[in-house]
mmCIF file with all atom_site columns, C-alpha atoms in Angstrom:
data_model
loop_
_atom_site.group_PDB
_atom_site.id
_atom_site.type_symbol
_atom_site.label_atom_id
_atom_site.label_alt_id
_atom_site.label_comp_id
_atom_site.label_asym_id
_atom_site.label_entity_id
_atom_site.label_seq_id
_atom_site.pdbx_PDB_ins_code
_atom_site.Cartn_x
_atom_site.Cartn_y
_atom_site.Cartn_z
_atom_site.occupancy
_atom_site.B_iso_or_equiv
_atom_site.pdbx_formal_charge
_atom_site.auth_seq_id
_atom_site.auth_comp_id
_atom_site.auth_asym_id
_atom_site.auth_atom_id
_atom_site.pdbx_PDB_model_num
ATOM 1  C CA . MET N 1 1  ? 150.705 110.985 190.290 1.00 93.00 ? 139 MET N CA 1
ATOM 2  C CA . ILE N 1 2  ? 148.588 112.022 193.254 1.00 96.00 ? 140 ILE N CA 1
ATOM 3  C CA . THR N 1 3  ? 149.710 110.704 196.626 1.00 97.00 ? 141 THR N CA 1
ATOM 4  C CA . ILE N 1 4  ? 147.003 109.810 199.109 1.00 98.00 ? 142 ILE N CA 1
ATOM 5  C CA . LYS N 1 5  ? 148.008 109.190 202.699 1.00 98.00 ? 143 LYS N CA 1
ATOM 6  C CA . LYS N 1 6  ? 145.950 106.702 204.681 1.00 97.00 ? 144 LYS N CA 1
ATOM 7  C CA . TYR N 1 7  ? 145.840 107.165 208.436 1.00 95.00 ? 145 TYR N CA 1
ATOM 8  C CA . ALA N 1 8  ? 145.168 104.522 211.102 1.00 89.00 ? 146 ALA N CA 1
ATOM 9  C CA . ASN N 1 9  ? 141.648 105.880 211.607 1.00 87.00 ? 147 ASN N CA 1
ATOM 10 C CA . ARG N 1 10 ? 140.966 105.028 207.905 1.00 87.00 ? 148 ARG N CA 1
ATOM 11 C CA . ARG N 1 11 ? 140.984 108.693 206.872 1.00 95.00 ? 149 ARG N CA 1
ATOM 12 C CA . LEU N 1 12 ? 142.432 109.483 203.472 1.00 97.00 ? 150 LEU N CA 1
ATOM 13 C CA . TYR N 1 13 ? 144.406 112.674 202.852 1.00 97.00 ? 151 TYR N CA 1
ATOM 14 C CA . ASP N 1 14 ? 145.031 114.048 199.348 1.00 97.00 ? 152 ASP N CA 1
ATOM 15 C CA . THR N 1 15 ? 148.469 115.674 199.465 1.00 95.00 ? 153 THR N CA 1
ATOM 16 C CA . SER N 1 16 ? 147.919 117.519 196.179 1.00 94.00 ? 154 SER N CA 1
ATOM 17 C CA . ARG N 1 17 ? 144.838 119.357 197.489 1.00 93.00 ? 155 ARG N CA 1
ATOM 18 C CA . SER N 1 18 ? 145.784 119.360 201.180 1.00 95.00 ? 156 SER N CA 1
ATOM 19 C CA . SER N 1 19 ? 142.400 117.994 202.157 1.00 96.00 ? 157 SER N CA 1
ATOM 20 C CA . TYR N 1 20 ? 140.746 114.850 203.393 1.00 97.00 ? 158 TYR N CA 1
ATOM 21 C CA . VAL N 1 21 ? 138.916 112.776 200.771 1.00 97.00 ? 159 VAL N CA 1
ATOM 22 C CA . ASN N 1 22 ? 136.651 109.751 200.692 1.00 96.00 ? 160 ASN N CA 1
ATOM 23 C CA . LEU N 1 23 ? 136.392 106.794 198.333 1.00 94.00 ? 161 LEU N CA 1
ATOM 24 C CA . ASP N 1 24 ? 133.893 108.620 196.109 1.00 93.00 ? 162 ASP N CA 1
ATOM 25 C CA . ASP N 1 25 ? 136.400 111.465 195.700 1.00 96.00 ? 163 ASP N CA 1
ATOM 26 C CA . LEU N 1 26 ? 139.130 108.997 194.727 1.00 95.00 ? 164 LEU N CA 1
ATOM 27 C CA . ALA N 1 27 ? 136.835 107.344 192.189 1.00 92.00 ? 165 ALA N CA 1
ATOM 28 C CA . ALA N 1 28 ? 136.136 110.774 190.674 1.00 93.00 ? 166 ALA N CA 1
ATOM 29 C CA . LEU N 1 29 ? 139.874 111.497 190.424 1.00 94.00 ? 167 LEU N CA 1
ATOM 30 C CA . ILE N 1 30 ? 140.474 108.199 188.645 1.00 94.00 ? 168 ILE N CA 1
ATOM 31 C CA . ARG N 1 31 ? 137.546 108.800 186.267 1.00 92.00 ? 169 ARG N CA 1
ATOM 32 C CA . ALA N 1 32 ? 139.072 112.203 185.463 1.00 94.00 ? 170 ALA N CA 1
ATOM 33 C CA . GLY N 1 33 ? 142.244 110.421 184.344 1.00 95.00 ? 171 GLY N CA 1
ATOM 34 C CA . HIS N 1 34 ? 144.460 110.936 187.374 1.00 96.00 ? 172 HIS N CA 1
ATOM 35 C CA . ASP N 1 35 ? 146.800 108.242 188.637 1.00 95.00 ? 173 ASP N CA 1
ATOM 36 C CA . LEU N 1 36 ? 147.087 107.884 192.355 1.00 96.00 ? 174 LEU N CA 1
ATOM 37 C CA . GLU N 1 37 ? 149.006 105.977 194.951 1.00 97.00 ? 175 GLU N CA 1
ATOM 38 C CA . VAL N 1 38 ? 147.853 105.311 198.487 1.00 97.00 ? 176 VAL N CA 1
ATOM 39 C CA . ILE N 1 39 ? 150.496 105.119 201.184 1.00 97.00 ? 177 ILE N CA 1
ATOM 40 C CA . ASP N 1 40 ? 150.058 104.096 204.822 1.00 97.00 ? 178 ASP N CA 1
ATOM 41 C CA . VAL N 1 41 ? 151.299 107.024 206.900 1.00 96.00 ? 179 VAL N CA 1
ATOM 42 C CA . LYS N 1 42 ? 152.787 104.915 209.687 1.00 95.00 ? 180 LYS N CA 1
ATOM 43 C CA . THR N 1 43 ? 154.407 102.038 207.754 1.00 96.00 ? 181 THR N CA 1
ATOM 44 C CA . GLU N 1 44 ? 154.808 103.716 204.332 1.00 96.00 ? 182 GLU N CA 1
ATOM 45 C CA . GLU N 1 45 ? 153.324 100.532 202.823 1.00 97.00 ? 183 GLU N CA 1
ATOM 46 C CA . ASP N 1 46 ? 151.755 100.901 199.382 1.00 97.00 ? 184 ASP N CA 1
ATOM 47 C CA . LEU N 1 47 ? 148.004 100.362 199.851 1.00 96.00 ? 185 LEU N CA 1
ATOM 48 C CA . THR N 1 48 ? 146.968 101.369 196.331 1.00 96.00 ? 186 THR N CA 1
ATOM 49 C CA . GLN N 1 49 ? 145.615 97.983  195.238 1.00 92.00 ? 187 GLN N CA 1
ATOM 50 C CA . GLU N 1 50 ? 143.711 97.516  198.479 1.00 93.00 ? 188 GLU N CA 1
ATOM 51 C CA . VAL N 1 51 ? 142.031 100.916 198.198 1.00 93.00 ? 189 VAL N CA 1
ATOM 52 C CA . LEU N 1 52 ? 141.253 100.454 194.488 1.00 91.00 ? 190 LEU N CA 1
ATOM 53 C CA . MET N 1 53 ? 139.557 97.154  195.308 1.00 87.00 ? 191 MET N CA 1
ATOM 54 C CA . GLN N 1 54 ? 137.636 98.885  198.076 1.00 89.00 ? 192 GLN N CA 1
ATOM 55 C CA . ILE N 1 55 ? 136.454 101.498 195.551 1.00 88.00 ? 193 ILE N CA 1
ATOM 56 C CA . VAL N 1 56 ? 135.296 98.786  193.150 1.00 85.00 ? 194 VAL N CA 1
ATOM 57 C CA . LEU N 1 57 ? 133.395 96.959  195.890 1.00 84.00 ? 195 LEU N CA 1
ATOM 58 C CA . GLU N 1 58 ? 131.934 99.868  197.849 1.00 82.00 ? 196 GLU N CA 1
ATOM 59 C CA . VAL N 1 59 ? 131.595 102.785 195.439 1.00 79.00 ? 197 VAL N CA 1
ATOM 60 C CA . MET N 1 60 ? 130.937 100.953 192.205 1.00 76.00 ? 198 MET N CA 1
ATOM 61 C CA . LYS N 1 61 ? 128.980 98.146  193.834 1.00 72.00 ? 199 LYS N CA 1
ATOM 62 C CA . GLY N 1 62 ? 131.498 95.651  192.464 1.00 65.00 ? 200 GLY N CA 1
ATOM 63 C CA . THR N 1 63 ? 129.381 92.675  193.346 1.00 63.00 ? 201 THR N CA 1
ATOM 64 C CA . GLU N 1 64 ? 127.362 93.528  190.242 1.00 70.00 ? 202 GLU N CA 1
ATOM 65 C CA . PHE N 1 65 ? 130.533 93.392  188.088 1.00 73.00 ? 203 PHE N CA 1
ATOM 66 C CA . PHE N 1 66 ? 132.001 90.154  189.389 1.00 75.00 ? 204 PHE N CA 1
ATOM 67 C CA . PRO N 1 67 ? 129.915 87.000  189.226 1.00 78.00 ? 205 PRO N CA 1
ATOM 68 C CA . ALA N 1 68 ? 130.340 84.545  192.112 1.00 79.00 ? 206 ALA N CA 1
ATOM 69 C CA . GLY N 1 69 ? 132.139 82.028  189.880 1.00 82.00 ? 207 GLY N CA 1
ATOM 70 C CA . MET N 1 70 ? 134.794 84.551  188.956 1.00 76.00 ? 208 MET N CA 1
ATOM 71 C CA . LEU N 1 71 ? 135.333 85.488  192.601 1.00 76.00 ? 209 LEU N CA 1
ATOM 72 C CA . ARG N 1 72 ? 135.761 81.807  193.471 1.00 80.00 ? 210 ARG N CA 1
ATOM 73 C CA . ARG N 1 73 ? 138.397 81.434  190.723 1.00 74.00 ? 211 ARG N CA 1
ATOM 74 C CA . ILE N 1 74 ? 140.263 84.474  192.024 1.00 74.00 ? 212 ILE N CA 1
ATOM 75 C CA . ILE N 1 75 ? 140.276 83.088  195.572 1.00 75.00 ? 213 ILE N CA 1
ATOM 76 C CA . ARG N 1 76 ? 141.374 79.656  194.373 1.00 72.00 ? 214 ARG N CA 1
ATOM 77 C CA . SER N 1 77 ? 144.229 81.211  192.414 1.00 72.00 ? 215 SER N CA 1
ATOM 78 C CA . SER N 1 78 ? 145.781 82.635  195.561 1.00 72.00 ? 216 SER N CA 1
ATOM 79 C CA . GLY N 1 79 ? 148.136 79.670  196.071 1.00 73.00 ? 217 GLY N CA 1
ATOM 80 C CA . ASP N 1 80 ? 151.693 79.317  194.815 1.00 76.00 ? 218 ASP N CA 1
ATOM 81 C CA . GLY N 1 81 ? 151.311 76.109  192.827 1.00 75.00 ? 219 GLY N CA 1
ATOM 82 C CA . PRO N 1 82 ? 151.747 75.976  189.037 1.00 79.00 ? 220 PRO N CA 1
ATOM 83 C CA . ALA N 1 83 ? 148.003 75.848  188.364 1.00 72.00 ? 221 ALA N CA 1
ATOM 84 C CA . GLU N 1 84 ? 147.334 78.846  190.592 1.00 72.00 ? 222 GLU N CA 1
ATOM 85 C CA . LEU N 1 85 ? 150.136 80.852  188.978 1.00 73.00 ? 223 LEU N CA 1
ATOM 86 C CA . LEU N 1 86 ? 148.731 80.093  185.514 1.00 75.00 ? 224 LEU N CA 1
ATOM 87 C CA . VAL N 1 87 ? 145.217 81.166  186.523 1.00 68.00 ? 225 VAL N CA 1
ATOM 88 C CA . ARG N 1 88 ? 146.560 84.355  188.113 1.00 67.00 ? 226 ARG N CA 1
ATOM 89 C CA . LYS N 1 89 ? 148.549 85.131  184.960 1.00 72.00 ? 227 LYS N CA 1
ATOM 90 C CA . GLN N 1 90 ? 145.396 84.707  182.836 1.00 70.00 ? 228 GLN N CA 1
ATOM 91 C CA . LEU N 1 91 ? 143.402 86.990  185.135 1.00 64.00 ? 229 LEU N CA 1
ATOM 92 C CA . VAL N 1 92 ? 145.991 89.775  184.868 1.00 65.00 ? 230 VAL N CA 1
ATOM 93 C CA . THR N 1 93 ? 146.270 89.788  181.087 1.00 58.00 ? 231 THR N CA 1
#
């Protein structure tokens, strides 16, 4: 597991290579089969999902992968009601 530290200025630091990286570099690491975690330096919060989503949207041009209808369903499933929980469960599996 490669640990990436994210600084307040949005810079990403790869602790395994002791160098700063960008989203394209992270995408290349993932394509090469590496697992990574992204941790906020100040709060130690796990930002992995946020950064992975950013890679999908910015590097992979995710808008081409996700049709507008699917994005609407994802946004609508963000509540805590039974219907939203069921939709979220279906999206994950």
